[in-house]
């Protein structure tokens, strides 16, 4: 076991060292990228401040009457701001700054020095307002440094065009003195440094801050001295690690040749079957190890059994659907026959009272028949489109009322195409059969009944025209007590509500299923 752990430990060391070298190379190559990214991030801070200053300068001088409130409101969005001055045509409007961490009104002549803040100034010719926002220099380094994930031994500095250090940051306090000496050396250099170079044992990269004369300097200790111990250890372990690498390659080839390719084939078949290709099969793998071959055969047997079971279920479902549609068809024909018989008896009735009673019965049977016709026309024969149901019921109720098609207007929104099951469609058709005929009979010349169907979480049928006051459901009404009781029963069955008003009435029931 110990002999086996030694090469494994050596392999782990090799991988760790390789990763170390890779990271070292990446750190050396990314200094200029760090500087560029931080400069871009700092430029975004500057751009936000400029945008905020432009927005404030477009306001009238009266906007700055409450100086502290304006300054505190600005800092809610621009935390980097430590000072704020507003003038109108040279006259001071507002001056505030952070003093001991608290916003206070200040004298502009006693505001922080230019070394402590970076001013951003904008003015507006129309309003005559000039706004100056003072930014904390450290802001241009700390937030971008956290975003880039820089190492602790990497230093950053913000310098102006004259090489003067505005702000500097280095997490490693032990190297802070060397970093300051480097910055002093760069400031004393008579010529500008190239974008990337090595100075005094440090890798240095510079990047300009867009839109300003400032530059971001990124520096880190050179890696050559740090690599010497690692190189010595690597030379000592080169031969054992080489042998270990050869053994690793041999084992990898053997596993790939005799195991992994079969497992990949099985995995690929699993994915195809899971994505919907039910014809996918592993097949016979004669050259594979017996255990792997048995796994493939087992999967194929399971897939065949699932296909057989699925075929049986599909056949049963198709037969059930056929029987359901046949039942609905028979019911529809039976209702049609009943409708014809009632219509014939109504035509032969001599007294108006008899014809009125038979008309009510005819309308109720027509309502049931309408629900079955719409259901039978759907693909499954179980769900009924709400808009189609309303239109079918209205169409069948017009003939007994002897009103023309143009005297009934039906509108529907996009969500009105939802469906409800047949058990709810029949009570809804019954309610319409009780509500609409009285309105049809009460239509004045030139008047029309309007039905607006609105879908969503709740389905609404707004009915207006034709004497809405006849829709009362007062249980003490003597005119149509049975009609009122039926409507209340159907509303309870649908868990629906019915409200009446001066302009019409509204039937509301729980929403259906979207197609």
Short mmCIF file of C-alpha atoms in Angstrom, two decimals:
data_model
loop_
_atom_site.label_atom_id
_atom_site.label_comp_id
_atom_site.label_asym_id
_atom_site.label_seq_id
_atom_site.Cartn_x
_atom_site.Cartn_y
_atom_site.Cartn_z
CA UNK A 1 0.00 0.00 0.00
CA UNK A 2 2.84 2.41 0.89
CA UNK A 3 4.56 1.68 -2.42
CA UNK A 4 1.34 2.55 -4.21
CA UNK A 5 0.88 5.80 -2.26
CA UNK A 6 4.32 7.14 -3.13
CA UNK A 7 3.65 7.48 -6.86
CA UNK A 8 0.19 8.83 -6.09
CA UNK A 9 1.69 11.47 -3.82
CA UNK A 10 4.23 12.29 -6.49
CA UNK A 11 1.44 12.62 -9.03
CA UNK A 12 -0.49 14.93 -6.72
CA UNK A 13 2.64 17.03 -6.23
CA UNK A 14 3.19 17.17 -9.98
CA UNK A 15 -0.36 18.31 -10.61
CA UNK A 16 -0.14 20.89 -7.83
CA UNK A 17 3.16 22.21 -9.10
CA UNK A 18 1.87 22.35 -12.67
CA UNK A 19 -1.12 24.32 -11.45
CA UNK A 20 1.25 26.61 -9.53
CA UNK A 21 3.32 27.27 -12.64
CA UNK A 22 0.18 27.91 -14.65
CA UNK A 23 -1.12 30.37 -12.10
CA UNK A 24 2.27 32.09 -11.93
CA UNK A 25 2.32 32.49 -15.69
CA UNK A 26 -1.24 33.74 -15.66
CA UNK A 27 -0.46 36.27 -12.91
CA UNK A 28 2.48 37.60 -14.91
CA UNK A 29 0.40 37.82 -18.06
CA UNK A 30 -2.63 39.37 -16.38
CA UNK A 31 -1.07 42.44 -14.78
CA UNK A 32 -1.88 44.61 -17.75
CA UNK A 33 -5.34 43.01 -17.89
CA UNK A 34 -5.87 43.79 -14.18
CA UNK A 35 -4.89 47.39 -14.78
CA UNK A 36 -7.18 47.63 -17.79
CA UNK A 37 -10.14 46.09 -15.97
CA UNK A 38 -9.67 48.31 -12.93
CA UNK A 39 -9.33 51.34 -15.17
CA UNK A 40 -12.56 50.40 -16.94
CA UNK A 41 -14.34 49.84 -13.63
CA UNK A 42 -13.00 53.14 -12.31
CA UNK A 43 -14.16 54.84 -15.48
CA UNK A 44 -17.67 53.52 -14.80
CA UNK A 45 -17.55 55.13 -11.36
CA UNK A 46 -16.40 58.39 -12.96
CA UNK A 47 -19.12 58.10 -15.64
CA UNK A 48 -21.80 57.56 -13.00
CA UNK A 49 -20.60 60.64 -11.14
CA UNK A 50 -20.56 62.67 -14.37
CA UNK A 51 -24.05 61.51 -15.23
CA UNK A 52 -25.31 62.38 -11.76
CA UNK A 53 -23.65 65.81 -11.96
CA UNK A 54 -25.22 66.45 -15.40
CA UNK A 55 -28.65 65.45 -14.08
CA UNK A 56 -28.36 67.75 -11.06
CA UNK A 57 -27.09 70.69 -13.14
CA UNK A 58 -30.23 70.49 -15.31
CA UNK A 59 -32.39 71.40 -12.28
CA UNK A 60 -33.44 74.93 -11.36
CA UNK A 61 -31.65 76.73 -8.50
CA UNK A 62 -34.71 76.18 -6.29
CA UNK A 63 -33.99 72.44 -6.39
CA UNK A 64 -30.98 73.01 -4.07
CA UNK A 65 -32.87 74.84 -1.33
CA UNK A 66 -32.46 71.85 1.01
CA UNK A 67 -28.72 71.33 0.57
CA UNK A 68 -28.24 68.42 3.00
CA UNK A 69 -31.25 66.53 1.62
CA UNK A 70 -29.88 66.90 -1.91
CA UNK A 71 -26.44 65.69 -0.82
CA UNK A 72 -27.81 62.73 1.16
CA UNK A 73 -30.14 61.79 -1.70
CA UNK A 74 -27.20 61.82 -4.10
CA UNK A 75 -25.14 59.55 -1.80
CA UNK A 76 -27.91 56.95 -1.79
CA UNK A 77 -27.01 56.24 -5.43
CA UNK A 78 -23.40 57.50 -5.41
CA UNK A 79 -21.75 56.26 -2.22
CA UNK A 80 -18.34 57.30 -3.55
CA UNK A 81 -19.20 61.01 -3.21
CA UNK A 82 -17.68 62.84 -0.21
CA UNK A 83 -18.30 66.44 -1.31
CA UNK A 84 -20.88 68.46 -3.22
CA UNK A 85 -20.98 72.08 -4.40
CA UNK A 86 -23.65 73.75 -6.57
CA UNK A 87 -23.48 77.27 -8.01
CA UNK A 88 -25.82 79.36 -10.16
CA UNK A 89 -24.08 81.87 -12.41
CA UNK A 90 -21.21 82.03 -9.94
CA UNK A 91 -23.39 82.35 -6.84
CA UNK A 92 -23.16 79.58 -4.27
CA UNK A 93 -26.34 77.49 -3.97
CA UNK A 94 -25.22 74.54 -1.90
CA UNK A 95 -22.01 73.18 -0.36
CA UNK A 96 -21.91 69.96 1.67
CA UNK A 97 -19.37 67.28 2.49
CA UNK A 98 -18.72 64.33 4.77
CA UNK A 99 -17.13 65.53 7.99
CA UNK A 100 -16.18 62.72 10.38
CA UNK A 101 -18.46 60.44 8.38
CA UNK A 102 -21.53 62.71 8.65
CA UNK A 103 -23.00 65.01 5.95
CA UNK A 104 -22.61 68.69 6.93
CA UNK A 105 -22.89 72.11 5.32
CA UNK A 106 -19.38 73.45 4.66
CA UNK A 107 -17.62 76.53 3.40
CA UNK A 108 -16.38 75.79 -0.17
CA UNK A 109 -13.04 77.47 0.67
CA UNK A 110 -12.48 74.94 3.50
CA UNK A 111 -13.40 71.80 1.55
CA UNK A 112 -10.84 68.91 1.31
CA UNK A 113 -7.68 69.39 -0.73
CA UNK A 114 -7.39 68.11 -4.29
CA UNK A 115 -5.18 65.30 -2.92
CA UNK A 116 -8.10 63.99 -0.87
CA UNK A 117 -10.92 64.15 -3.42
CA UNK A 118 -11.27 63.93 -7.19
CA UNK A 119 -13.65 66.61 -8.48
CA UNK A 120 -16.23 65.95 -11.21
CA UNK A 121 -17.79 69.16 -12.58
CA UNK A 122 -20.73 69.65 -14.95
CA UNK A 123 -22.77 72.74 -15.87
CA UNK A 124 -25.97 73.46 -17.77
CA UNK A 125 -26.25 76.55 -19.99
CA UNK A 126 -30.05 76.68 -19.82
CA UNK A 127 -30.32 76.64 -16.02
CA UNK A 128 -26.97 78.33 -15.35
CA UNK A 129 -26.29 75.74 -12.64
CA UNK A 130 -22.80 74.29 -12.14
CA UNK A 131 -22.40 71.15 -10.02
CA UNK A 132 -19.14 69.78 -8.62
CA UNK A 133 -19.05 66.33 -6.99
CA UNK A 134 -15.99 65.29 -4.98
CA UNK A 135 -15.19 61.57 -5.14
CA UNK A 136 -13.13 59.49 -2.70
CA UNK A 137 -9.95 58.40 -4.58
CA UNK A 138 -9.84 55.00 -2.84
CA UNK A 139 -13.15 54.20 -4.51
CA UNK A 140 -11.42 53.93 -7.87
CA UNK A 141 -9.32 51.01 -6.59
CA UNK A 142 -11.06 49.08 -3.79
CA UNK A 143 -14.33 48.09 -5.48
CA UNK A 144 -12.69 47.13 -8.82
CA UNK A 145 -9.97 45.19 -6.96
CA UNK A 146 -12.62 43.13 -5.12
CA UNK A 147 -14.43 42.50 -8.40
CA UNK A 148 -11.27 41.24 -10.18
CA UNK A 149 -10.17 38.96 -7.31
CA UNK A 150 -6.57 40.22 -7.27
CA UNK A 151 -3.95 38.43 -5.12
CA UNK A 152 -2.72 39.85 -1.82
CA UNK A 153 0.80 40.48 -3.17
CA UNK A 154 -0.51 42.65 -6.03
CA UNK A 155 -0.45 46.41 -5.52
CA UNK A 156 -2.56 49.06 -7.23
CA UNK A 157 -2.17 52.83 -7.43
CA UNK A 158 -3.93 55.76 -9.08
CA UNK A 159 -1.50 58.42 -10.36
CA UNK A 160 -2.08 61.71 -12.17
CA UNK A 161 -0.42 62.97 -15.33
CA UNK A 162 2.56 64.30 -13.37
CA UNK A 163 3.23 60.91 -11.78
CA UNK A 164 1.86 61.99 -8.40
CA UNK A 165 0.21 59.15 -6.42
CA UNK A 166 -3.44 59.97 -5.72
CA UNK A 167 -4.35 56.67 -4.03
CA UNK A 168 -2.60 53.34 -3.44
CA UNK A 169 -3.64 49.92 -2.14
CA UNK A 170 -1.73 46.74 -1.21
CA UNK A 171 -3.22 43.98 0.96
CA UNK A 172 0.16 42.52 1.94
CA UNK A 173 1.40 45.00 4.58
CA UNK A 174 4.88 43.43 4.66
CA UNK A 175 5.56 44.62 1.13
CA UNK A 176 3.95 48.05 1.47
CA UNK A 177 7.31 49.85 1.88
CA UNK A 178 8.76 48.23 -1.23
CA UNK A 179 5.61 49.14 -3.13
CA UNK A 180 5.89 52.79 -2.07
CA UNK A 181 9.54 52.86 -3.15
CA UNK A 182 8.48 51.46 -6.52
CA UNK A 183 5.83 54.18 -6.91
CA UNK A 184 8.42 56.83 -6.00
CA UNK A 185 10.82 55.40 -8.56
CA UNK A 186 8.12 55.45 -11.24
CA UNK A 187 7.18 59.05 -10.33
CA UNK A 188 10.83 60.10 -10.63
CA UNK A 189 11.20 58.44 -14.05
CA UNK A 190 11.59 61.13 -16.72
CA UNK A 191 9.74 59.09 -19.33
CA UNK A 192 6.43 57.30 -19.16
CA UNK A 193 6.63 53.57 -18.49
CA UNK A 194 5.59 51.14 -21.22
CA UNK A 195 2.29 49.29 -20.75
CA UNK A 196 4.09 46.27 -19.18
CA UNK A 197 7.68 46.05 -17.83
CA UNK A 198 9.80 44.80 -14.89
CA UNK A 199 11.06 47.49 -12.52
CA UNK A 200 13.13 46.84 -9.40
CA UNK A 201 12.04 43.21 -9.04
CA UNK A 202 8.39 44.05 -9.70
CA UNK A 203 6.23 43.35 -12.72
CA UNK A 204 4.52 46.65 -13.54
CA UNK A 205 1.56 47.37 -15.84
CA UNK A 206 -0.15 50.69 -16.51
CA UNK A 207 -3.49 51.54 -18.06
CA UNK A 208 -5.07 54.97 -18.61
CA UNK A 209 -8.32 55.93 -16.93
CA UNK A 210 -10.57 56.75 -19.93
CA UNK A 211 -11.61 60.37 -20.15
CA UNK A 212 -9.01 61.62 -17.63
CA UNK A 213 -5.25 62.18 -17.36
CA UNK A 214 -4.99 59.57 -14.59
CA UNK A 215 -3.41 56.13 -14.89
CA UNK A 216 -3.87 52.89 -12.96
CA UNK A 217 -0.60 51.17 -12.00
CA UNK A 218 -0.60 47.42 -11.22
CA UNK A 219 2.52 45.81 -9.71
CA UNK A 220 3.51 42.44 -8.21
CA UNK A 221 6.86 40.84 -7.17
CA UNK A 222 8.70 39.08 -9.97
CA UNK A 223 8.20 35.32 -9.88
CA UNK A 224 11.74 34.21 -10.88
CA UNK A 225 13.08 34.09 -7.31
CA UNK A 226 10.01 32.29 -6.08
CA UNK A 227 10.33 29.54 -8.67
CA UNK A 228 13.87 28.40 -7.82
CA UNK A 229 12.92 26.00 -4.95
CA UNK A 230 10.21 24.47 -7.05
CA UNK A 231 12.52 23.93 -10.00
CA UNK A 232 15.04 22.12 -7.82
CA UNK A 233 12.41 19.75 -6.44
CA UNK A 234 11.06 19.16 -9.92
CA UNK A 235 14.49 18.13 -11.25
CA UNK A 236 14.83 15.63 -8.37
CA UNK A 237 11.43 14.11 -9.05
CA UNK A 238 11.59 14.18 -12.83
CA UNK A 239 12.46 10.48 -13.39
CA UNK A 240 9.92 9.02 -10.90
CA UNK A 241 7.22 11.28 -12.19
CA UNK A 242 8.02 10.33 -15.77
CA UNK A 243 7.65 6.63 -14.92
CA UNK A 244 4.42 7.37 -13.12
CA UNK A 245 3.14 9.25 -16.15
CA UNK A 246 3.92 6.27 -18.40
CA UNK A 247 2.03 3.92 -16.06
CA UNK A 248 -0.87 6.36 -15.98
CA UNK A 249 -1.04 6.53 -19.77
CA UNK A 250 -0.97 2.75 -20.09
CA UNK A 251 -3.76 2.35 -17.54
CA UNK A 252 -5.78 5.09 -19.17
CA UNK A 253 -5.49 3.46 -22.58
CA UNK A 254 -6.47 0.06 -21.18
CA UNK A 255 -9.53 1.45 -19.36
CA UNK A 256 -10.52 3.38 -22.45
CA UNK A 257 -10.06 0.38 -24.73
CA UNK A 258 -11.82 -2.25 -22.65
CA UNK A 259 -14.34 -0.36 -20.48
CA UNK A 260 -15.09 3.31 -21.09
CA UNK A 261 -16.13 3.11 -24.74
CA UNK A 262 -18.83 0.56 -23.91
CA UNK A 263 -20.05 2.63 -20.99
CA UNK A 264 -20.23 5.70 -23.23
CA UNK A 265 -22.28 3.74 -25.76
CA UNK A 266 -24.71 2.64 -23.04
CA UNK A 267 -24.90 6.19 -21.65
CA UNK A 268 -25.59 7.58 -25.12
CA UNK A 269 -28.41 5.06 -25.57
CA UNK A 270 -29.87 6.06 -22.18
CA UNK A 271 -29.89 9.73 -23.18
CA UNK A 272 -31.55 9.02 -26.53
CA UNK A 273 -34.24 6.94 -24.85
CA UNK A 274 -34.78 9.60 -22.17
CA UNK A 275 -35.14 12.32 -24.81
CA UNK A 276 -38.04 10.49 -26.47
CA UNK A 277 -36.41 8.04 -28.91
CA UNK A 278 -38.14 4.91 -27.60
CA UNK A 279 -36.59 2.82 -30.38
CA UNK A 280 -33.06 3.31 -28.95
CA UNK A 281 -31.43 0.01 -27.91
CA UNK A 282 -27.94 -0.88 -26.71
CA UNK A 283 -27.71 -4.03 -28.79
CA UNK A 284 -25.29 -6.92 -28.37
CA UNK A 285 -21.71 -6.00 -27.41
CA UNK A 286 -19.87 -9.28 -27.94
CA UNK A 287 -16.39 -7.85 -27.27
CA UNK A 288 -17.40 -6.06 -24.06
CA UNK A 289 -16.79 -7.52 -20.58
CA UNK A 290 -19.66 -9.83 -19.52
CA UNK A 291 -20.87 -7.47 -16.79
CA UNK A 292 -21.13 -4.55 -19.22
CA UNK A 293 -22.86 -6.73 -21.81
CA UNK A 294 -25.43 -7.89 -19.22
CA UNK A 295 -26.14 -4.24 -18.35
CA UNK A 296 -26.93 -3.46 -21.99
CA UNK A 297 -29.14 -6.55 -22.38
CA UNK A 298 -31.04 -5.67 -19.19
CA UNK A 299 -31.74 -2.17 -20.48
CA UNK A 300 -32.99 -3.50 -23.81
CA UNK A 301 -35.36 -5.93 -22.05
CA UNK A 302 -36.68 -3.13 -19.82
CA UNK A 303 -37.21 -0.85 -22.83
CA UNK A 304 -39.10 -3.61 -24.69
CA UNK A 305 -41.38 -4.14 -21.70
CA UNK A 306 -42.04 -0.41 -21.40
CA UNK A 307 -42.86 -0.19 -25.12
CA UNK A 308 -45.31 -3.08 -24.82
CA UNK A 309 -46.99 -1.56 -21.80
CA UNK A 310 -47.15 1.84 -23.50
CA UNK A 311 -48.79 0.32 -26.58
CA UNK A 312 -51.41 -1.38 -24.41
CA UNK A 313 -52.14 1.86 -22.57
CA UNK A 314 -52.42 3.83 -25.81
CA UNK A 315 -54.83 1.24 -27.23
CA UNK A 316 -56.92 1.34 -24.05
CA UNK A 317 -56.98 5.13 -24.09
CA UNK A 318 -58.00 5.21 -27.75
CA UNK A 319 -60.83 2.76 -27.04
CA UNK A 320 -61.97 4.78 -24.02
CA UNK A 321 -61.93 7.98 -26.09
CA UNK A 322 -63.93 6.27 -28.83
CA UNK A 323 -66.52 5.03 -26.35
CA UNK A 324 -66.79 8.47 -24.72
CA UNK A 325 -67.34 10.19 -28.05
CA UNK A 326 -69.89 7.54 -29.02
CA UNK A 327 -71.73 8.13 -25.73
CA UNK A 328 -71.73 11.90 -26.29
CA UNK A 329 -72.95 11.35 -29.83
CA UNK A 330 -75.86 9.22 -28.63
CA UNK A 331 -76.74 11.72 -25.93
CA UNK A 332 -76.62 14.53 -28.48
CA UNK A 333 -78.95 12.64 -30.83
CA UNK A 334 -81.31 11.83 -27.99
CA UNK A 335 -81.44 15.47 -26.90
CA UNK A 336 -82.05 16.49 -30.50
CA UNK A 337 -84.98 14.10 -30.68
CA UNK A 338 -86.40 15.45 -27.39
CA UNK A 339 -85.96 19.00 -28.70
CA UNK A 340 -87.89 18.15 -31.86
CA UNK A 341 -90.74 16.55 -29.90
CA UNK A 342 -91.08 19.56 -27.57
CA UNK A 343 -90.96 21.96 -30.53
CA UNK A 344 -93.70 20.00 -32.32
CA UNK A 345 -95.86 19.94 -29.19
CA UNK A 346 -95.30 23.68 -28.71
CA UNK A 347 -96.47 24.41 -32.25
CA UNK A 348 -99.62 22.38 -31.72
CA UNK A 349 -100.45 23.93 -28.30
CA UNK A 350 -103.54 26.08 -28.44
CA UNK A 351 -103.25 28.20 -25.33
CA UNK A 352 -100.50 30.86 -24.86
CA UNK A 353 -99.84 29.53 -21.35
CA UNK A 354 -99.13 26.07 -22.75
CA UNK A 355 -96.79 27.46 -25.41
CA UNK A 356 -94.94 29.51 -22.74
CA UNK A 357 -94.42 26.44 -20.54
CA UNK A 358 -93.25 24.33 -23.48
CA UNK A 359 -90.89 27.13 -24.58
CA UNK A 360 -89.20 27.12 -21.18
CA UNK A 361 -88.76 23.34 -21.36
CA UNK A 362 -87.48 23.65 -24.94
CA UNK A 363 -84.92 26.31 -23.93
CA UNK A 364 -83.56 24.16 -21.11
CA UNK A 365 -83.18 21.10 -23.32
CA UNK A 366 -81.56 23.28 -26.02
CA UNK A 367 -79.04 24.51 -23.43
CA UNK A 368 -78.01 20.95 -22.54
CA UNK A 369 -77.85 20.02 -26.23
CA UNK A 370 -75.63 23.04 -26.97
CA UNK A 371 -73.09 21.97 -24.33
CA UNK A 372 -72.93 18.45 -25.78
CA UNK A 373 -72.59 19.72 -29.35
CA UNK A 374 -69.64 21.96 -28.45
CA UNK A 375 -68.07 19.18 -26.40
CA UNK A 376 -68.48 16.67 -29.23
CA UNK A 377 -66.82 19.11 -31.65
CA UNK A 378 -63.67 19.30 -29.48
CA UNK A 379 -60.75 16.91 -29.96
CA UNK A 380 -61.27 14.90 -26.77
CA UNK A 381 -64.96 15.37 -26.22
CA UNK A 382 -64.53 16.25 -22.54
CA UNK A 383 -63.56 19.95 -22.46
CA UNK A 384 -65.78 22.74 -23.73
CA UNK A 385 -64.42 26.08 -25.02
CA UNK A 386 -66.14 28.86 -23.07
CA UNK A 387 -66.54 31.31 -25.95
CA UNK A 388 -67.87 28.59 -28.29
CA UNK A 389 -70.33 27.44 -25.60
CA UNK A 390 -71.71 30.95 -25.12
CA UNK A 391 -72.12 31.48 -28.86
CA UNK A 392 -73.82 28.07 -29.34
CA UNK A 393 -76.26 28.62 -26.46
CA UNK A 394 -77.17 32.11 -27.71
CA UNK A 395 -77.66 30.78 -31.24
CA UNK A 396 -80.05 28.04 -30.09
CA UNK A 397 -82.05 30.37 -27.81
CA UNK A 398 -82.64 32.97 -30.54
CA UNK A 399 -85.06 30.78 -32.50
CA UNK A 400 -87.63 30.25 -29.69
CA UNK A 401 -87.44 33.99 -28.91
CA UNK A 402 -87.79 34.85 -32.64
CA UNK A 403 -85.08 37.53 -32.68
CA UNK A 404 -82.57 38.12 -35.47
CA UNK A 405 -78.87 37.37 -35.30
CA UNK A 406 -77.93 41.05 -35.39
CA UNK A 407 -79.77 41.79 -32.13
CA UNK A 408 -77.29 39.77 -30.06
CA UNK A 409 -73.65 40.98 -29.87
CA UNK A 410 -70.97 38.70 -28.38
CA UNK A 411 -67.41 39.92 -27.70
CA UNK A 412 -64.49 37.96 -26.22
CA UNK A 413 -60.92 38.77 -25.19
CA UNK A 414 -57.85 36.60 -25.89
CA UNK A 415 -58.18 34.63 -22.65
CA UNK A 416 -61.80 33.71 -23.38
CA UNK A 417 -60.57 30.70 -25.39
CA UNK A 418 -60.03 28.76 -22.15
CA UNK A 419 -62.01 25.56 -21.65
CA UNK A 420 -64.06 24.04 -18.85
CA UNK A 421 -65.08 20.42 -18.36
CA UNK A 422 -68.47 19.18 -19.47
CA UNK A 423 -69.75 18.84 -15.89
CA UNK A 424 -69.35 22.62 -15.47
CA UNK A 425 -70.43 23.50 -19.01
CA UNK A 426 -73.95 22.09 -18.57
CA UNK A 427 -74.81 24.20 -15.46
CA UNK A 428 -73.37 27.27 -17.21
CA UNK A 429 -75.60 26.59 -20.23
CA UNK A 430 -78.57 26.17 -17.87
CA UNK A 431 -77.88 29.58 -16.28
CA UNK A 432 -77.73 31.25 -19.70
CA UNK A 433 -80.99 29.53 -20.65
CA UNK A 434 -82.65 31.07 -17.57
CA UNK A 435 -81.11 34.56 -17.95
CA UNK A 436 -81.21 35.30 -21.68
CA UNK A 437 -84.82 34.53 -22.79
CA UNK A 438 -86.37 37.21 -20.48
CA UNK A 439 -83.93 39.74 -21.93
CA UNK A 440 -84.79 38.67 -25.49
CA UNK A 441 -88.50 39.12 -24.77
CA UNK A 442 -87.91 42.58 -23.23
CA UNK A 443 -85.91 43.97 -26.18
CA UNK A 444 -87.16 47.33 -27.38
CA UNK A 445 -87.18 48.15 -31.11
CA UNK A 446 -83.60 48.78 -32.27
CA UNK A 447 -82.15 47.49 -28.99
CA UNK A 448 -79.66 44.58 -28.76
CA UNK A 449 -78.36 42.26 -26.06
CA UNK A 450 -74.58 42.46 -25.50
CA UNK A 451 -72.56 39.62 -23.93
CA UNK A 452 -68.86 40.26 -23.13
CA UNK A 453 -66.78 37.15 -22.32
CA UNK A 454 -63.60 37.83 -20.36
CA UNK A 455 -61.18 35.06 -19.34
CA UNK A 456 -58.29 34.73 -16.89
CA UNK A 457 -58.15 33.50 -13.32
CA UNK A 458 -61.88 34.27 -13.16
CA UNK A 459 -64.29 33.97 -16.09
CA UNK A 460 -66.73 36.87 -16.43
CA UNK A 461 -69.86 37.09 -18.59
CA UNK A 462 -71.16 40.67 -18.63
CA UNK A 463 -74.74 40.86 -19.97
CA UNK A 464 -76.47 44.13 -20.82
CA UNK A 465 -79.53 45.22 -22.79
CA UNK A 466 -83.09 43.97 -22.81
CA UNK A 467 -84.29 44.92 -19.32
CA UNK A 468 -81.55 44.03 -16.80
CA UNK A 469 -83.89 44.58 -13.84
CA UNK A 470 -85.60 41.25 -14.59
CA UNK A 471 -82.46 39.41 -13.47
CA UNK A 472 -83.27 39.67 -9.77
CA UNK A 473 -82.89 36.42 -7.85
CA UNK A 474 -85.04 37.40 -4.90
CA UNK A 475 -86.41 34.17 -3.49
CA UNK A 476 -89.63 35.95 -2.50
CA UNK A 477 -90.40 37.03 -6.07
CA UNK A 478 -93.77 35.64 -7.16
CA UNK A 479 -93.21 35.81 -10.93
CA UNK A 480 -90.63 33.05 -11.50
CA UNK A 481 -89.76 31.31 -8.21
CA UNK A 482 -88.57 28.12 -9.94
CA UNK A 483 -86.29 30.11 -12.24
CA UNK A 484 -84.67 31.85 -9.26
CA UNK A 485 -84.17 28.58 -7.39
CA UNK A 486 -82.60 26.93 -10.46
CA UNK A 487 -80.17 29.80 -11.04
CA UNK A 488 -79.09 29.80 -7.39
CA UNK A 489 -78.56 26.02 -7.49
CA UNK A 490 -76.46 26.24 -10.66
CA UNK A 491 -74.41 29.13 -9.19
CA UNK A 492 -73.71 27.04 -6.10
CA UNK A 493 -72.69 24.07 -8.25
CA UNK A 494 -70.27 26.25 -10.25
CA UNK A 495 -69.02 28.15 -7.16
CA UNK A 496 -69.99 31.26 -9.13
CA UNK A 497 -71.45 34.66 -8.27
CA UNK A 498 -74.07 36.77 -10.03
CA UNK A 499 -74.38 40.53 -9.59
CA UNK A 500 -76.85 42.96 -11.13
CA UNK A 501 -76.55 46.69 -11.69
CA UNK A 502 -78.26 49.56 -13.46
CA UNK A 503 -76.51 48.91 -16.80
CA UNK A 504 -76.50 45.11 -16.74
CA UNK A 505 -75.43 42.01 -14.84
CA UNK A 506 -72.22 40.01 -14.46
CA UNK A 507 -71.78 36.26 -14.00
CA UNK A 508 -68.38 35.32 -12.49
CA UNK A 509 -67.05 31.78 -12.10
CA UNK A 510 -63.61 30.17 -11.48
CA UNK A 511 -61.23 30.22 -14.46
CA UNK A 512 -60.89 27.36 -16.93
CA UNK A 513 -57.91 25.67 -18.59
CA UNK A 514 -55.92 27.52 -21.23
CA UNK A 515 -55.55 25.59 -24.52
#
